Coordinates of N, CA and C in Angstrom, one line a residue:
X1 N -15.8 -26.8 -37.7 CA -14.9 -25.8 -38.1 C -13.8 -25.7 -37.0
X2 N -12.0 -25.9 -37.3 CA -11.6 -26.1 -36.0 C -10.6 -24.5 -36.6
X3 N -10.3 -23.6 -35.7 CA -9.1 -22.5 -35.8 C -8.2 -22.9 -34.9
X4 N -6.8 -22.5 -35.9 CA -5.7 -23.0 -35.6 C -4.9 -21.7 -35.6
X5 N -4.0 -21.6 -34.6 CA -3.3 -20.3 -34.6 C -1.6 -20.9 -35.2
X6 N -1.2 -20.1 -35.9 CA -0.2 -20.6 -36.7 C 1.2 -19.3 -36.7
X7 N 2.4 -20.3 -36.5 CA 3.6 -19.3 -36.5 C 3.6 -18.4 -37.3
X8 N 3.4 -18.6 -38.5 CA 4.0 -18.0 -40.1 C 2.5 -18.3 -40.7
X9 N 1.7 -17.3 -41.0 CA 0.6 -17.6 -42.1 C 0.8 -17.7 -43.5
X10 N 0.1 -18.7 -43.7 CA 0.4 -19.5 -45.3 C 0.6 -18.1 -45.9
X11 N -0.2 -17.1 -46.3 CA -0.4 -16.4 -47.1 C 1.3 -15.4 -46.8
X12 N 1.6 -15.7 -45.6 CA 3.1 -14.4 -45.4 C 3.9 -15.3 -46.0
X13 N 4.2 -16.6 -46.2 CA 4.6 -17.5 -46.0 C 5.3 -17.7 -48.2
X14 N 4.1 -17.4 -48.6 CA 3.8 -17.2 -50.1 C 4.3 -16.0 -50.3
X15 N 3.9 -14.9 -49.7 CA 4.9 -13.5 -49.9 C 6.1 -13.7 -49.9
X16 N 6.8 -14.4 -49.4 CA 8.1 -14.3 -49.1 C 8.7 -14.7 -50.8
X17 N 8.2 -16.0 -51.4 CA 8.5 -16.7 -52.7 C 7.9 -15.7 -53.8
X18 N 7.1 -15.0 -53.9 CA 7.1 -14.0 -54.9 C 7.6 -12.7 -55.1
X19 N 6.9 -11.2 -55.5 CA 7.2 -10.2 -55.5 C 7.1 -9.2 -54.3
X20 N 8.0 -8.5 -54.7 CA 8.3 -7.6 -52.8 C 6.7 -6.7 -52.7
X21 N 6.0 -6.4 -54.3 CA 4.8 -5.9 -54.0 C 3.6 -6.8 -53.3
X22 N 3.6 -7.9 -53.1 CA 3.2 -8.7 -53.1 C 3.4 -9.3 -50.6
X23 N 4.3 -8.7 -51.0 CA 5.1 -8.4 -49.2 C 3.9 -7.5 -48.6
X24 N 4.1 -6.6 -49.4 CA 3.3 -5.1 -48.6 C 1.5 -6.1 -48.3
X25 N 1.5 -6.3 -49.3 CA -0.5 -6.8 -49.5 C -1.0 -7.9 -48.6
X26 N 0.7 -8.3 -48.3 CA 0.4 -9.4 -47.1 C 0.5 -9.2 -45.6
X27 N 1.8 -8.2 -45.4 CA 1.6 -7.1 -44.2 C 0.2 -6.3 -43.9
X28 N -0.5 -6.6 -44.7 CA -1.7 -5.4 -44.6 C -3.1 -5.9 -44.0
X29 N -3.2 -5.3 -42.8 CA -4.9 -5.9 -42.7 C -6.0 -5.1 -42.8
X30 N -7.2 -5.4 -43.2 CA -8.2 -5.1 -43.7 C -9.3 -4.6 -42.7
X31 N -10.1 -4.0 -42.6 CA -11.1 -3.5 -41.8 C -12.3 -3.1 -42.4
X32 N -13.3 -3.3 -41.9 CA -14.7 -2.6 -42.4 C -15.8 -2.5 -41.4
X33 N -16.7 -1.7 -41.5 CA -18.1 -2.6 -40.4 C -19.1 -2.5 -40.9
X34 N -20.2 -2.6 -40.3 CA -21.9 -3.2 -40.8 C -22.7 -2.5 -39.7
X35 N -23.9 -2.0 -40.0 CA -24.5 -1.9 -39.6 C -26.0 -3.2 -39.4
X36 N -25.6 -3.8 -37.8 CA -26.6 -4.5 -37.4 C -27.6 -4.2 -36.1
X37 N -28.5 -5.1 -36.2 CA -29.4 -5.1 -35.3 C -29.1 -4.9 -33.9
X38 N -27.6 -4.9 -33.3 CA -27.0 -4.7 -32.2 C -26.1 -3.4 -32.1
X39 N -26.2 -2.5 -33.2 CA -25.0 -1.8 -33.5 C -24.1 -1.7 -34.6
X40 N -23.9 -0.7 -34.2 CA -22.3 -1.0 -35.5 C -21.2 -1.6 -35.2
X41 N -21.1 -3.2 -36.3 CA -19.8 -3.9 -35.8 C -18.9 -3.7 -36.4
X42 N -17.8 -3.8 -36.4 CA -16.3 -3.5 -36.8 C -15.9 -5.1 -37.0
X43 N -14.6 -5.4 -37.9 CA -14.3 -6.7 -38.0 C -13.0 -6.8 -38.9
X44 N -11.8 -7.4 -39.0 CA -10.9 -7.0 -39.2 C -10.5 -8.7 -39.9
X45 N -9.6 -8.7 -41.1 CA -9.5 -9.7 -41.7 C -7.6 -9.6 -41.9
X46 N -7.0 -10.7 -42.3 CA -5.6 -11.0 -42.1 C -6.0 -11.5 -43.4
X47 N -5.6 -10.9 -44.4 CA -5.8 -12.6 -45.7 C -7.5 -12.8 -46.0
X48 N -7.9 -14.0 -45.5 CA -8.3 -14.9 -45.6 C -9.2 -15.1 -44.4
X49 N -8.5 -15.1 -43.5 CA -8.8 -15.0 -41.7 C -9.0 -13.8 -41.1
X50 N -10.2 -14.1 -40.2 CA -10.9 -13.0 -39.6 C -10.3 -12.5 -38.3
X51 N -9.5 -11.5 -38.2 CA -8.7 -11.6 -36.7 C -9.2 -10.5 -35.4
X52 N -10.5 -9.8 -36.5 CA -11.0 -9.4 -34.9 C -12.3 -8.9 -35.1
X53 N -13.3 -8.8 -34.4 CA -14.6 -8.5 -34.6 C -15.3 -7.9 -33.4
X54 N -15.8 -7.0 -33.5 CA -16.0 -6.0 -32.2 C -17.5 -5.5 -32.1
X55 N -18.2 -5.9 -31.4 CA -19.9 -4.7 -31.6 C -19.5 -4.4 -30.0
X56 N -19.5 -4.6 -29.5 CA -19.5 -4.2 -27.6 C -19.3 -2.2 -27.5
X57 N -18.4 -2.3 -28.9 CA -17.2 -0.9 -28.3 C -18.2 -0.1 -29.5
X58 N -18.5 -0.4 -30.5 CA -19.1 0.8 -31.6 C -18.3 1.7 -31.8
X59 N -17.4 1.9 -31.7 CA -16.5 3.1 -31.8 C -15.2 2.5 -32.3
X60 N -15.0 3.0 -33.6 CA -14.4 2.8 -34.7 C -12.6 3.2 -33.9
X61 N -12.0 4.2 -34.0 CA -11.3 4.7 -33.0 C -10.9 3.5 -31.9
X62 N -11.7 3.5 -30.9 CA -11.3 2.1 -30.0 C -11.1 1.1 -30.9
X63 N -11.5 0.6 -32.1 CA -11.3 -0.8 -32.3 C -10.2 -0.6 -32.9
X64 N -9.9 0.3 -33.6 CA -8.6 0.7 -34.5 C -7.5 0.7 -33.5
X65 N -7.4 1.2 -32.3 CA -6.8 1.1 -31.4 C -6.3 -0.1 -30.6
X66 N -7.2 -0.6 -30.2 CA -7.5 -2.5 -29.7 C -6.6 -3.0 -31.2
X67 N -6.7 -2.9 -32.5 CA -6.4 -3.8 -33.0 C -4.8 -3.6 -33.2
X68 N -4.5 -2.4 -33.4 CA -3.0 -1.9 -33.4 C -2.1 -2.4 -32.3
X69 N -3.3 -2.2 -31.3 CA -1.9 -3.0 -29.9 C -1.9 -4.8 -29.9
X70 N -2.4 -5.4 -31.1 CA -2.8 -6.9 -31.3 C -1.3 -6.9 -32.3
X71 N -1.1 -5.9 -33.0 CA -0.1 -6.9 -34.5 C 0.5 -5.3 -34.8
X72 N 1.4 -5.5 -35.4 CA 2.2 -4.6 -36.3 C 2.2 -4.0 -37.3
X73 N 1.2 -5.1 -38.5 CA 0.8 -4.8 -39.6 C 0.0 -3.4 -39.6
X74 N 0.1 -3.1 -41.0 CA -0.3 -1.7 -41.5 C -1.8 -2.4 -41.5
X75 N -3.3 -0.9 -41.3 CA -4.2 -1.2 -41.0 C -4.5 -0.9 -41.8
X76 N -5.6 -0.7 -43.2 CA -5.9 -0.4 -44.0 C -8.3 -0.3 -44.1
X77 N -8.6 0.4 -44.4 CA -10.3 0.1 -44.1 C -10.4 0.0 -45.9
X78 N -11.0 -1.2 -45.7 CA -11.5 -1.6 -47.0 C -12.8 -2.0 -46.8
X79 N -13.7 -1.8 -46.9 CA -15.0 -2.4 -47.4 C -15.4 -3.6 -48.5
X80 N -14.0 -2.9 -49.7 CA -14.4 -4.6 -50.2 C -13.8 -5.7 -50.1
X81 N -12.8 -5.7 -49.1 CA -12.4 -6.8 -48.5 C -12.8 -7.7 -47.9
X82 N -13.7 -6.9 -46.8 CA -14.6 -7.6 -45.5 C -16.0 -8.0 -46.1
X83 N -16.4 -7.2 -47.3 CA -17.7 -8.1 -47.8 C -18.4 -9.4 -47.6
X84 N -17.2 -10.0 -47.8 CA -18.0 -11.1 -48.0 C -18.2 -11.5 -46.2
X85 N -17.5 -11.4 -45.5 CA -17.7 -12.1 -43.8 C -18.9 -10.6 -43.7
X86 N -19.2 -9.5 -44.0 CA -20.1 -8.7 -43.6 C -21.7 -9.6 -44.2
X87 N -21.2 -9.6 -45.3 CA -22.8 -10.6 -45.8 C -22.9 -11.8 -45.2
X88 N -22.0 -12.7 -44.5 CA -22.5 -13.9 -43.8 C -22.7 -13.2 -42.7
X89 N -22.5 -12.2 -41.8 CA -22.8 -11.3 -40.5 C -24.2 -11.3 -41.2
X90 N -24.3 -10.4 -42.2 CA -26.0 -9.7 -42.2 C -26.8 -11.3 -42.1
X91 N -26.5 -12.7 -43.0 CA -27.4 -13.6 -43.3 C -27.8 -14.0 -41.8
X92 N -26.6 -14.3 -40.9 CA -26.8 -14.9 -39.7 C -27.7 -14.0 -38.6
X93 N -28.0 -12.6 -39.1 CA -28.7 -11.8 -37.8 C -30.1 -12.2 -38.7
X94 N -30.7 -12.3 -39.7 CA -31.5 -12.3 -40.2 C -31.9 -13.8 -40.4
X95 N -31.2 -14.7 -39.2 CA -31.4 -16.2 -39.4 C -31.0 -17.1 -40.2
X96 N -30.9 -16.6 -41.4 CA -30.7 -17.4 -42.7 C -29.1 -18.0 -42.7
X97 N -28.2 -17.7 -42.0 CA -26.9 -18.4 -41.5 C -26.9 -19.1 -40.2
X98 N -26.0 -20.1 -40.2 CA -25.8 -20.7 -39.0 C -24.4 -21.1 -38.8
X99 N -23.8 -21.4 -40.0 CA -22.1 -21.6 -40.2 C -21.4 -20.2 -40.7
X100 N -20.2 -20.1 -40.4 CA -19.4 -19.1 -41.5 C -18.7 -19.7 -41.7
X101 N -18.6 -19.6 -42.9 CA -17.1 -20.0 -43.9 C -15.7 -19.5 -43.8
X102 N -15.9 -18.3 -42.8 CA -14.1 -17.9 -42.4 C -13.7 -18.9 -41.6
X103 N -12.2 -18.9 -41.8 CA -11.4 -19.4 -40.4 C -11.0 -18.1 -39.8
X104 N -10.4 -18.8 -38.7 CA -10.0 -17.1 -37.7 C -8.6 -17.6 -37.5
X105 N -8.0 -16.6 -37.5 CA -6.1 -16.4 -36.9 C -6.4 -16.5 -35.3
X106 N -5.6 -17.7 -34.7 CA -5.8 -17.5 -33.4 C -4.3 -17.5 -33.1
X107 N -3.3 -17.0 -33.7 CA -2.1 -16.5 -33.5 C -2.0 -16.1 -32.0
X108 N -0.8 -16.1 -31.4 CA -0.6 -14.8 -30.3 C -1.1 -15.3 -28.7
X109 N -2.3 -16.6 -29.3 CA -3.2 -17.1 -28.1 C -2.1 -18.0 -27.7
X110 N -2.2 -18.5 -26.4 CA -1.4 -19.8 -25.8 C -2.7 -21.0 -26.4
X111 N -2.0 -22.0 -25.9 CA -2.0 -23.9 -26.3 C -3.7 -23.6 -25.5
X112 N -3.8 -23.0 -24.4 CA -5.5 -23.0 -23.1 C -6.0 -22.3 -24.1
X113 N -5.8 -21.3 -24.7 CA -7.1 -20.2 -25.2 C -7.2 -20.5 -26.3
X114 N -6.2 -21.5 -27.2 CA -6.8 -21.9 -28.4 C -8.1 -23.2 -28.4
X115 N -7.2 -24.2 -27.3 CA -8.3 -25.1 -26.9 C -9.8 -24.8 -26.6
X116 N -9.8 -23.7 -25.7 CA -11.0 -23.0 -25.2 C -11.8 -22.6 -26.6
X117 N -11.0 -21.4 -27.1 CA -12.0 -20.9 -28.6 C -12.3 -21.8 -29.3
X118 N -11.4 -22.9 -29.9 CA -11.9 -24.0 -30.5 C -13.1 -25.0 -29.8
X119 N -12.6 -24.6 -29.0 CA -14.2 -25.6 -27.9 C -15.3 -24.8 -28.5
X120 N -15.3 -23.3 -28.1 CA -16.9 -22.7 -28.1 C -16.9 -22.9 -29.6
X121 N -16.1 -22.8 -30.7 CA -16.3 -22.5 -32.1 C -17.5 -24.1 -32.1
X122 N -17.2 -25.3 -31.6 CA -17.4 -26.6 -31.8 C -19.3 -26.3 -31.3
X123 N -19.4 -25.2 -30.5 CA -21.2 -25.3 -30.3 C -22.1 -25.2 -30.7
X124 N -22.8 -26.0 -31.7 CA -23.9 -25.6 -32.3 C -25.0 -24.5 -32.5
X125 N -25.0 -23.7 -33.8 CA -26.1 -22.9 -33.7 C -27.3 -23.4 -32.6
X126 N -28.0 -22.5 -32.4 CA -29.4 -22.9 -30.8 C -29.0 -23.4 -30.0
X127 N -27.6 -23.9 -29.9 CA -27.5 -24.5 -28.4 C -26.3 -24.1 -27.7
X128 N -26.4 -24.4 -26.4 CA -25.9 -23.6 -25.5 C -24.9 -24.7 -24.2
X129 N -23.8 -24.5 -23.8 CA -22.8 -24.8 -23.1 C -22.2 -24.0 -21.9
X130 N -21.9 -25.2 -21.0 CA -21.3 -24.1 -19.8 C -20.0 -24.0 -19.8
X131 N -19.6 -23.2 -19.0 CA -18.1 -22.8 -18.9 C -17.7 -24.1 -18.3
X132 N -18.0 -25.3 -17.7 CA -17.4 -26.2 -17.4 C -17.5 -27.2 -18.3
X133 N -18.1 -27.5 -19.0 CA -18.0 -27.7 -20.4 C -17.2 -27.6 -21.4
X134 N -16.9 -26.8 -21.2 CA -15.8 -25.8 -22.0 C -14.2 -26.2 -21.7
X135 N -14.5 -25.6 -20.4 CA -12.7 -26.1 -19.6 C -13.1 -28.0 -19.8
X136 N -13.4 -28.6 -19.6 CA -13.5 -30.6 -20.1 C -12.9 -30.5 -21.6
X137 N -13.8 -29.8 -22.4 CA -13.2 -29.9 -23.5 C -12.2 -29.5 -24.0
X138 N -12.0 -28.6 -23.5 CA -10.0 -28.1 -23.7 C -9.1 -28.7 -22.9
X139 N -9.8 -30.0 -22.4 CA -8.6 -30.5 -21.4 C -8.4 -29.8 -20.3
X140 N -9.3 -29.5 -20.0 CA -8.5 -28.7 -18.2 C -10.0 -28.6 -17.4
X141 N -10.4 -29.5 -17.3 CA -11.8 -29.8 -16.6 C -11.5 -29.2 -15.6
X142 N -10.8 -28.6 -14.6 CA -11.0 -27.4 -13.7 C -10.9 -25.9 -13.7
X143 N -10.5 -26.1 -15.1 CA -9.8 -24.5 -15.1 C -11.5 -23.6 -15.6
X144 N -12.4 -24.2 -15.1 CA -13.9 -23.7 -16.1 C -13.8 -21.7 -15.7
X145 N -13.3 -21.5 -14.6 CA -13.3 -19.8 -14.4 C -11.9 -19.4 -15.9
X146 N -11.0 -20.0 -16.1 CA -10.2 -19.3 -16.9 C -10.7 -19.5 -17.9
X147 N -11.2 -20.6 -18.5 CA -12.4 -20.8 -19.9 C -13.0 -19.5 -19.9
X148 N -13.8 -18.7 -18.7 CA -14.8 -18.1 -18.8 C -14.0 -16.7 -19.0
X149 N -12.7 -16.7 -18.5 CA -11.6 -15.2 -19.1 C -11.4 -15.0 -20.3
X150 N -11.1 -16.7 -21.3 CA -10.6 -16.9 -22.1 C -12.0 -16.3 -23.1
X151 N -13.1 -16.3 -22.8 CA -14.5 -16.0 -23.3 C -14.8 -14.6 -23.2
X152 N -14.4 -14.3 -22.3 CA -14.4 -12.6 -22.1 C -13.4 -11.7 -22.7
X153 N -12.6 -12.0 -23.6 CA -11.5 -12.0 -24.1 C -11.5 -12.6 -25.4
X154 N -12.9 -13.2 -26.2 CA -12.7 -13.4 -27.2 C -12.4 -12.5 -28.4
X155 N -12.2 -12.7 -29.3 CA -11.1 -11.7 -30.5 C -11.8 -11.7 -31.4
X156 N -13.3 -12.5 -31.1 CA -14.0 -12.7 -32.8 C -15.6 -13.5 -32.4
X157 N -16.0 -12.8 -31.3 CA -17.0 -13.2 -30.9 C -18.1 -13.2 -32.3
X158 N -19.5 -14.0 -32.2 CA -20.4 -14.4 -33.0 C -19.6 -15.6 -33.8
X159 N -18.3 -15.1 -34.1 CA -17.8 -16.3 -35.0 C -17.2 -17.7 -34.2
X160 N -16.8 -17.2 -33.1 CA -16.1 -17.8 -32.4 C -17.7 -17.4 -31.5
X161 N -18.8 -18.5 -31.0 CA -19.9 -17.9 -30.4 C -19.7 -17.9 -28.6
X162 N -18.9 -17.3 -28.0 CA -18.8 -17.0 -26.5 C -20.1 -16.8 -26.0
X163 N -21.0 -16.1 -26.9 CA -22.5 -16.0 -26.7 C -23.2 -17.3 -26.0
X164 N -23.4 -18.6 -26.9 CA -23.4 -19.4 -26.3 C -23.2 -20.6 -25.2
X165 N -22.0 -19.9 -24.6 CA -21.5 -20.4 -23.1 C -22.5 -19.4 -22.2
X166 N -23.0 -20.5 -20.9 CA -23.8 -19.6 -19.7 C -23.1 -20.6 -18.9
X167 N -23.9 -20.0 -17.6 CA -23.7 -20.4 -16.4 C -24.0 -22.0 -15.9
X168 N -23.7 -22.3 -15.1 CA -23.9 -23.9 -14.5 C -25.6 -23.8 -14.3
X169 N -26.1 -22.7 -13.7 CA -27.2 -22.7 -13.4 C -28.3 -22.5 -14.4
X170 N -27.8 -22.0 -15.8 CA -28.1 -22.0 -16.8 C -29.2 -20.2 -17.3
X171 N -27.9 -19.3 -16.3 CA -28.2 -17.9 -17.0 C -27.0 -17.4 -17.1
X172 N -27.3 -16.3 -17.7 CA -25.8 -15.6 -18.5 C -24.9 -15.1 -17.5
X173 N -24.1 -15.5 -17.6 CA -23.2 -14.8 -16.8 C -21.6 -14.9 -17.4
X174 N -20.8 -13.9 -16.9 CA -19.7 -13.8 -17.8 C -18.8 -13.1 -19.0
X175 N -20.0 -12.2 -19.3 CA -20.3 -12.2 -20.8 C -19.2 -10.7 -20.3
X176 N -17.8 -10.2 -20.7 CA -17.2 -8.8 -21.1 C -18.1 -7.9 -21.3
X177 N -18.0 -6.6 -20.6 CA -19.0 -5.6 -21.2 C -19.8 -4.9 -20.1
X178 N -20.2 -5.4 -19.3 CA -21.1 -5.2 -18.4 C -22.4 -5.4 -18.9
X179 N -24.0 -4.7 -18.0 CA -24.8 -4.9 -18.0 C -25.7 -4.5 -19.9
X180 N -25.2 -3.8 -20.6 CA -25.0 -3.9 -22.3 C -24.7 -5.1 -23.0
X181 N -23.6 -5.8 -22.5 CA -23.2 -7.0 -23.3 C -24.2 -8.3 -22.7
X182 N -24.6 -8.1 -21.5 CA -25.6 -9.3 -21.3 C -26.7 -9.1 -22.2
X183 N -26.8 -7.8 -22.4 CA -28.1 -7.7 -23.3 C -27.9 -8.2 -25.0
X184 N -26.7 -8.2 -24.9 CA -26.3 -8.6 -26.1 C -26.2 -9.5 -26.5
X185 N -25.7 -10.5 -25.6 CA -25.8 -11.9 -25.5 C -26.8 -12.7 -25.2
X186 N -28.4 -12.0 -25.0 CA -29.2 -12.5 -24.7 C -29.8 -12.3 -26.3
X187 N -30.1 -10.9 -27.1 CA -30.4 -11.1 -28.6 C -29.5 -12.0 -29.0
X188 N -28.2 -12.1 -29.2 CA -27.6 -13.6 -29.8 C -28.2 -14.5 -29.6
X189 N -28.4 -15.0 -28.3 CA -29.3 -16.0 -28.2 C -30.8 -16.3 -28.8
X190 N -31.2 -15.5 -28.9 CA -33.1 -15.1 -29.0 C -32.6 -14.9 -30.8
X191 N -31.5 -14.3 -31.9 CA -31.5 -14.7 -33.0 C -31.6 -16.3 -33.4
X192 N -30.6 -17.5 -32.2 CA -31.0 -18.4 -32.9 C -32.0 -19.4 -32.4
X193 N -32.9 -18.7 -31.4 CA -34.2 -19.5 -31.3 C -34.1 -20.0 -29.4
X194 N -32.6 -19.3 -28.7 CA -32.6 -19.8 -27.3 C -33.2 -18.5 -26.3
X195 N -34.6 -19.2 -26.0 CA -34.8 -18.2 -24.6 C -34.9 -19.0 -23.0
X196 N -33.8 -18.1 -22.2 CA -32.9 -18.1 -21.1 C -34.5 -17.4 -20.2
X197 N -35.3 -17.6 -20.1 CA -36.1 -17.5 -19.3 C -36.0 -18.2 -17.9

């Protein structure tokens, strides 16, 4: 799966050649959340593209906020928008996923942080990569600490799996959030079969 951050999204791009009602629907992003086994996540869609996904914060309010100072577009909470990426969320905590079928908007990111997210997006369900790893594959085989900002800073974690990046020594470290998000990123891990013992 590779995400690609793009000037003009196809879909604004199509607004423009049809009806002005048609403008509004495309300015508009979508929001919903789920209740999972980590909390309640929040998760926010452009179109087509998943542009932000939150469990760290659970607070609806903050993420509405976080996402408003991301884009301009009008915010809208729709539930049946987000459906369908909420049922590949539910299949993947419950195992039965290992791919999603969204792409993500990586708009807004520079040339390093798209390289980087597209690196971690490249890691296999159950397995696990280091932050130097990471910076090699985005071309910047030294930059492995800004890999690991670029990770703490993800926009769409589980989908984009940051989870999956650890340490050289091969424990968590890194992870946004504090001593909660490590815990969080260790059930990530332990959903798909990796224990960091």
């Amino acid at each position: 799966m590779q995400f690609v951050g793009l000037a003009i999204a196809p879909q604004l791009r199509q607004c423009y050649k049809g009806a002005k009602i048609m403008i509004t629907h495309c300015n508009s992003i979508s929001y919903g959340s789920l209740a999972s086994p980590l909390g309640t996540i929040y998760v926010a869609l452009d179109g087509e593209k998943v542009i932000a996904l939150s469990f760290t914060s659970g607070n609806q309010e903050r993420f509405l906020r976080e996402l408003g100072a991301r884009t301009s577009q009008s915010v809208r909470h729709s539930d049946a928008a987000v459906r369908p990426i909420v049922t590949e969320l539910l299949e993947y905590f419950k195992g039965k996923r290992k791919e999603f079928s969204f792409s993500c908007d990586l708009s807004g990111h520079t040339d390093f942080q798209q390289r980087v997210l597209n690196a971690a997006a490249s890691i296999p369900f159950g397995q696990t990569r280091t932050y130097r790893w990471l910076a090699e594959r985005a071309k910047s085989p030294d930059a492995f600490r800004a890999a690991g900002q670029v990770m703490a800073h993800n926009p769409v974690p589980i989908i984009i799996p940051c989870h999956r990046v650890i340490g050289s020594s091969g424990g968590l470290c890194g992870f946004a959030g504090g001593l909660r998000a490590f815990d969080l990123k260790r059930k990530l891990l332990e959903i798909e079969g990796v224990n960091l013992s």
